[in-house]
mmCIF file of C-alpha atoms in Angstrom:
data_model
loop_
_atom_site.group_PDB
_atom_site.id
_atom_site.type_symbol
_atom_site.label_atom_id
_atom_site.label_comp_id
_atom_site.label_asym_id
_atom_site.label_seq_id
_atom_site.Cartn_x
_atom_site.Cartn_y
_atom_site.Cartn_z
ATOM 1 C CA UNK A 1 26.956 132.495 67.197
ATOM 2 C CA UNK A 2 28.718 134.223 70.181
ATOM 3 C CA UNK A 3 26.261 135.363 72.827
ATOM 4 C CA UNK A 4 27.197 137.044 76.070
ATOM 5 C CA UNK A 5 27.275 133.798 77.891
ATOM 6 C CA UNK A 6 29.586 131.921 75.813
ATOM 7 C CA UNK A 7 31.537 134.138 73.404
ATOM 8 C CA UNK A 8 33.860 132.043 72.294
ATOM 9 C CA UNK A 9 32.630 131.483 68.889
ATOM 10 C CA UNK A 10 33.681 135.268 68.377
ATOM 11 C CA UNK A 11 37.231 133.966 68.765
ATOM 12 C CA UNK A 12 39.124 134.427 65.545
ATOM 13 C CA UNK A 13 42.811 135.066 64.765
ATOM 14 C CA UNK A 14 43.130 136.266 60.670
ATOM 15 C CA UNK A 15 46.162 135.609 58.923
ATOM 16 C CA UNK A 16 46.771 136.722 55.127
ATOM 17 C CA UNK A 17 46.193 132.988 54.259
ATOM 18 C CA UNK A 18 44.063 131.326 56.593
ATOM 19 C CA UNK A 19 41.592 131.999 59.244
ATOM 20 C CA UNK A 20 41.204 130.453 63.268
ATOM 21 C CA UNK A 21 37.764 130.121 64.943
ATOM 22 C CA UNK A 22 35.504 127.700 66.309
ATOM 23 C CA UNK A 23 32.972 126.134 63.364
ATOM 24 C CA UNK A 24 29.384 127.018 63.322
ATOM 25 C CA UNK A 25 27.109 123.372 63.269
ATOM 26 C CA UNK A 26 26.993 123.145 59.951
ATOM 27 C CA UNK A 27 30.726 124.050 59.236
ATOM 28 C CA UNK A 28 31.655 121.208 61.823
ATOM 29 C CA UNK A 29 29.830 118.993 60.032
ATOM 30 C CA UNK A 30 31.454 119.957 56.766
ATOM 31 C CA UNK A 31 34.605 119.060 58.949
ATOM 32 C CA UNK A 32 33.433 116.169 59.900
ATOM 33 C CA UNK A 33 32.673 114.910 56.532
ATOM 34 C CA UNK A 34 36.234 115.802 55.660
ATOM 35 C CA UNK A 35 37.890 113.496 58.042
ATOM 36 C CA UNK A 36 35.587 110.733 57.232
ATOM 37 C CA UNK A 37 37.187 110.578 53.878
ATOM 38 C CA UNK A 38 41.115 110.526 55.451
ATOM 39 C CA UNK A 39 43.277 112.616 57.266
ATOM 40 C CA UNK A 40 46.409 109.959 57.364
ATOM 41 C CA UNK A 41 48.798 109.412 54.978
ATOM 42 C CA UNK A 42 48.533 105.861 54.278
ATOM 43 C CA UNK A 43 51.224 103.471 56.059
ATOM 44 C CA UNK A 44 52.529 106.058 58.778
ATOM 45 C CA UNK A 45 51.194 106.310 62.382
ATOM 46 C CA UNK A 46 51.149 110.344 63.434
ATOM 47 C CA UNK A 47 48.703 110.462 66.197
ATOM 48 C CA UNK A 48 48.655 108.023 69.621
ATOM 49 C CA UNK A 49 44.717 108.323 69.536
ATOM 50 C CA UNK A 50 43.073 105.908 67.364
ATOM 51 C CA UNK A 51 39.922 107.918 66.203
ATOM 52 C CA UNK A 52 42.167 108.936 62.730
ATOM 53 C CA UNK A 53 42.360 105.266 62.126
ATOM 54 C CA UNK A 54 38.930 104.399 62.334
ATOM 55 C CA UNK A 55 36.150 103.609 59.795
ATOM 56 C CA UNK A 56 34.862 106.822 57.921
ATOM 57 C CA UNK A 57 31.919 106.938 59.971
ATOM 58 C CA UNK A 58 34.025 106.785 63.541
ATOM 59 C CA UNK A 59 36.314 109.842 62.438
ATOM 60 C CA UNK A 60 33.846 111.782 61.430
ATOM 61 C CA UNK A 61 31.978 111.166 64.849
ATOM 62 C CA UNK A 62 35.116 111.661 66.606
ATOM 63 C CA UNK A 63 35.401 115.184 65.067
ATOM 64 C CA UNK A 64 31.950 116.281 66.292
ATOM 65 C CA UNK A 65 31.820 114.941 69.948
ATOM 66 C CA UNK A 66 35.379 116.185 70.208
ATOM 67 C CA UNK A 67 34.044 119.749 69.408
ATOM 68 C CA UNK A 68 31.148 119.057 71.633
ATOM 69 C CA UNK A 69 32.747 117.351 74.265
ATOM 70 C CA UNK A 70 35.606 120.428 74.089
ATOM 71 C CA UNK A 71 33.032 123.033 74.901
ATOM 72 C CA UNK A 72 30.770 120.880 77.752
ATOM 73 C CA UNK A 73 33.914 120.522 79.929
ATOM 74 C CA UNK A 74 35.403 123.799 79.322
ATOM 75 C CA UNK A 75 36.473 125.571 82.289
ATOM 76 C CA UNK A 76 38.703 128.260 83.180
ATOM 77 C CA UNK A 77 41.408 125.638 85.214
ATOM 78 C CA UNK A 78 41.446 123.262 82.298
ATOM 79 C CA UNK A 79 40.466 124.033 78.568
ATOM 80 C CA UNK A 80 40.808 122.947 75.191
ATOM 81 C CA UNK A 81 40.113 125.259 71.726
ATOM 82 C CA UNK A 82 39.612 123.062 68.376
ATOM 83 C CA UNK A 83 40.012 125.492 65.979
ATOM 84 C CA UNK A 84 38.618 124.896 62.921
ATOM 85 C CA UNK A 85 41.508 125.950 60.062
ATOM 86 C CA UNK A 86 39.100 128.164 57.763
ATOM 87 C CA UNK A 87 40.756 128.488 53.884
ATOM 88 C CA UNK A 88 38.577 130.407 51.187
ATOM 89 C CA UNK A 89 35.779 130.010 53.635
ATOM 90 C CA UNK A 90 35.834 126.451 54.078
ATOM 91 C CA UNK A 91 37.672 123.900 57.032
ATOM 92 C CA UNK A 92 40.550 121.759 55.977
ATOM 93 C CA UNK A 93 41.757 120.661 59.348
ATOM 94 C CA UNK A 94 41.957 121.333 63.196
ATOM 95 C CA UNK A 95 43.878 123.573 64.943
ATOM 96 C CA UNK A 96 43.676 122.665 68.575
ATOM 97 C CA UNK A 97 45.125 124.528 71.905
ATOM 98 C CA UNK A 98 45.058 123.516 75.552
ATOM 99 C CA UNK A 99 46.161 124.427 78.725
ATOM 100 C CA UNK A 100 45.794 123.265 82.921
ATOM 101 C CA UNK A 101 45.903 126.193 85.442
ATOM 102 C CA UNK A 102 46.840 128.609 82.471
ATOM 103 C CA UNK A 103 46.219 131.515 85.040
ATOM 104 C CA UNK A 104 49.211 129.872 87.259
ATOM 105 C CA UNK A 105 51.309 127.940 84.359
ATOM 106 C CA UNK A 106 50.759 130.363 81.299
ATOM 107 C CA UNK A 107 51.811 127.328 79.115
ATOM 108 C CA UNK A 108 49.730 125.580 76.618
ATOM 109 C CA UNK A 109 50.136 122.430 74.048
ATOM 110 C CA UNK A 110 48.462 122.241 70.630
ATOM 111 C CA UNK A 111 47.584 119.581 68.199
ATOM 112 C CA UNK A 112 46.444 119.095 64.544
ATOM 113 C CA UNK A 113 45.769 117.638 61.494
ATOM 114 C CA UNK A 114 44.379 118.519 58.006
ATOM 115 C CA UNK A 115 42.596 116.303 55.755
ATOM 116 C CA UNK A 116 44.458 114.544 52.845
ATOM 117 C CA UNK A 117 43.662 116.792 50.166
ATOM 118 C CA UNK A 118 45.190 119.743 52.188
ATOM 119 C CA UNK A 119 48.908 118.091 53.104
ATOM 120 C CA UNK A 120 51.896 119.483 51.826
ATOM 121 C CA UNK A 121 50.545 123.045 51.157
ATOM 122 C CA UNK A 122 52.059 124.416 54.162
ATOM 123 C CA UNK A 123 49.017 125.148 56.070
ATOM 124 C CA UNK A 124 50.143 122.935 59.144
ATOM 125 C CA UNK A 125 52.871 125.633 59.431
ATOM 126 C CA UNK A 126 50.794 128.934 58.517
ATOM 127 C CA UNK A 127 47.852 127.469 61.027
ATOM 128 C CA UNK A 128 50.427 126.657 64.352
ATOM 129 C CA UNK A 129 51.922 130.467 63.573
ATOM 130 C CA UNK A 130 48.305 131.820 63.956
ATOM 131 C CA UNK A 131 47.850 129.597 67.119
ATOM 132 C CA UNK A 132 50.293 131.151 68.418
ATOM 133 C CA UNK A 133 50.349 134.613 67.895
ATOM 134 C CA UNK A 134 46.855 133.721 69.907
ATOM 135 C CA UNK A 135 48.623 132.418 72.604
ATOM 136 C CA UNK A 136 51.209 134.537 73.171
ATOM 137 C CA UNK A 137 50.260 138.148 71.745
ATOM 138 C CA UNK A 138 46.698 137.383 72.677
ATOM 139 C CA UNK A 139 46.512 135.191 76.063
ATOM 140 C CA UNK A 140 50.165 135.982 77.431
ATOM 141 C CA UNK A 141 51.681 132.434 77.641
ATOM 142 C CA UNK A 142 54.973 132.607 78.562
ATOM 143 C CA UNK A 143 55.710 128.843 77.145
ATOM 144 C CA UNK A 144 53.940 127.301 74.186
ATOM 145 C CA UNK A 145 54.712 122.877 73.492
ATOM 146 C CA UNK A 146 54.061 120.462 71.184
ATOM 147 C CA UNK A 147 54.483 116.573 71.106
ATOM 148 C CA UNK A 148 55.240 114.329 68.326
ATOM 149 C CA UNK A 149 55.855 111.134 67.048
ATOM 150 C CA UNK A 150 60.113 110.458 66.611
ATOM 151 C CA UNK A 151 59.116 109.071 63.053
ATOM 152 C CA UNK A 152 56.979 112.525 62.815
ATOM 153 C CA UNK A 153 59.125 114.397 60.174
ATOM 154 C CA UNK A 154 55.883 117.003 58.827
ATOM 155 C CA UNK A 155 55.073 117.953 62.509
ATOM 156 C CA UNK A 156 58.353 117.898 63.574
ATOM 157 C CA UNK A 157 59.564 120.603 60.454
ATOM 158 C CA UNK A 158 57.034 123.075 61.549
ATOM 159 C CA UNK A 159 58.208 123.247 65.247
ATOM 160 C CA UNK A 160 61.379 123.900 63.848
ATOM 161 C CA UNK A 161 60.402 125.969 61.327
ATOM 162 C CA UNK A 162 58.345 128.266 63.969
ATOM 163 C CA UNK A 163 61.868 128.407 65.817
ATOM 164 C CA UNK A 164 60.890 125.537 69.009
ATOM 165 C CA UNK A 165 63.417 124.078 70.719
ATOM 166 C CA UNK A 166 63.786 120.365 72.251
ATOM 167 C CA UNK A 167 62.398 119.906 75.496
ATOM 168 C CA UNK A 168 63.326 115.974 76.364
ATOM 169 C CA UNK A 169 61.670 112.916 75.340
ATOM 170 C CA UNK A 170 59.171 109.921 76.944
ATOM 171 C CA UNK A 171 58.378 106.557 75.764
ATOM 172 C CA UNK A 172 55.132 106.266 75.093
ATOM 173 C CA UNK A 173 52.849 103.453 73.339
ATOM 174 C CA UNK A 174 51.411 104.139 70.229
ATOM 175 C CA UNK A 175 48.448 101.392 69.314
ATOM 176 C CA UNK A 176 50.369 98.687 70.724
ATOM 177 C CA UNK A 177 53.858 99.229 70.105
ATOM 178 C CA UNK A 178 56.678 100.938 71.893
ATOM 179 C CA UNK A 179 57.539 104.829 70.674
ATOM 180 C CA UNK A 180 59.468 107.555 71.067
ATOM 181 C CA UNK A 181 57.878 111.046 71.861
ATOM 182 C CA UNK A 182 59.619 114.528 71.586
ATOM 183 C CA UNK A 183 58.720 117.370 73.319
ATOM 184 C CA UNK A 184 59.202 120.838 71.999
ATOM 185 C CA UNK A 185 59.023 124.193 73.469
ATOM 186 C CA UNK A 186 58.995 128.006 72.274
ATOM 187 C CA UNK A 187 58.622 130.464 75.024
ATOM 188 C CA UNK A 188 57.322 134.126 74.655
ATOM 189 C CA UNK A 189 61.003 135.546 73.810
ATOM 190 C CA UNK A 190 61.626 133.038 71.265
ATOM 191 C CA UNK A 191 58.448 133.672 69.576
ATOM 192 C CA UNK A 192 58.790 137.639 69.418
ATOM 193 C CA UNK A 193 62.640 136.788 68.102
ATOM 194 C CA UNK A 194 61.345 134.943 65.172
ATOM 195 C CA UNK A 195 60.143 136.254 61.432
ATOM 196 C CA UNK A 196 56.332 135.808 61.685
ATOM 197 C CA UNK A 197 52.974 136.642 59.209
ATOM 198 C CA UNK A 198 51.295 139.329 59.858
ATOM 199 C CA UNK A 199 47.937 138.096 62.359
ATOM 200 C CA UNK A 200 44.456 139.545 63.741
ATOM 201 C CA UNK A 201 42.926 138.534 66.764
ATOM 202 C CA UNK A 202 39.759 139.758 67.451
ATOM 203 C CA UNK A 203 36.727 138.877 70.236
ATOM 204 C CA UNK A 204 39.517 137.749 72.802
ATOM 205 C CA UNK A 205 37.830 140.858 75.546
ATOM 206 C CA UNK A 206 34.697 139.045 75.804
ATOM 207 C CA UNK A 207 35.807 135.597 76.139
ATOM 208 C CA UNK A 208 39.445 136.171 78.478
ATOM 209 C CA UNK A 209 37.765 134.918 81.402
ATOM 210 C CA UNK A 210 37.477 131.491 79.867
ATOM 211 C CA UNK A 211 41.068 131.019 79.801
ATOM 212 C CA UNK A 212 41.810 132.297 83.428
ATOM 213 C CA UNK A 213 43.114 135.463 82.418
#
């Protein structure tokens, strides 16, 4: 629960389909239990981190002292928000948003994934649309990024679909092996050009300090 301390458990952004906010304990571990049973398609490799290749019982750790671990470090120069994607009430994935010196840099970079059962539904776009009307309507970014895999093709659709724009690429090693990385960027006028679901943001007052506003 939010408290005056630490409200950002109040933060929630509403969309007609989905909703944004951090998991109470008992909906993380719901989460958690989620990812133990898969969130990779078998035979691809999306992520650089290994925790999504794990045993059952390593991702769903991973999810939990990532959530923990998220909150204990959090401070207004260098943050990171794992949103829990909420669908009929229950998780199906992470939303996640970061950002260094977002008071100076106004830029932030996001990550996800769903579990298995929820792929190919379109969420993964409808879920990065409510990040960022957060980020830009809510916290004022000027720039919003994402990363991905070259052999990527889901993540990569929805930064295109959401109207991002290449931003360069870096070589990067992914568990071993040699890989190509694209950057992509939307900035604040690109976002406000673009066709966009209707979104609610609510507890953001109580909790801008956190993000260096």
């Amino acid at each position: 629960m939010p408290t005056e301390h630490w409200p950002l458990p109040g933060l929630t952004v509403r969309t007609e389909r989905l909703e944004l906010r951090l998991p109470a304990e008992a909906e993380l571990h719901e989460l958690a239990d989620l990812a133990a049973r898969g969130v990779v398609v078998p035979g691809t490799k999306p992520f650089g981190s290994t925790w999504a290749y794990g045993t059952p019982t390593e991702r769903a750790r991973a999810v939990l002292t990532s959530h923990w671990r998220a909150q204990a470090t959090w401070t207004p120069e260098e943050w990171n928000l794992p949103l829990a994607i909420f669908v009929g009430g229950h998780p199906v994935g992470v939303q996640s948003v970061r950002a260094t010196d977002f008071a100076l840099r106004r830029e932030t970079l996001s990550g996800s994934w769903l579990a298995l059962p929820h792929h190919g539904r379109g969420l993964g776009t409808a879920a990065r649309a409510a990040m960022l009307h957060l980020v830009f309507a809510g916290l004022g970014a000027t720039d919003a990024t994402s990363h991905c895999y070259a052999d990527n093709a889901p993540s990569l659709a929805v930064s295109r679909r959401l109207g991002y724009r290449p931003d360069g690429i870096q070589r990067d090693s992914r568990r071993g092996e040699p890989a190509t990385t694209l950057r992509l960027r939307i900035t604040r006028e690109q976002w406000e050009a673009t066709e966009r679901p209707e979104a609610r943001l609510t507890g953001l007052d109580a909790c801008a300090e956190l993000f260096g506003r």
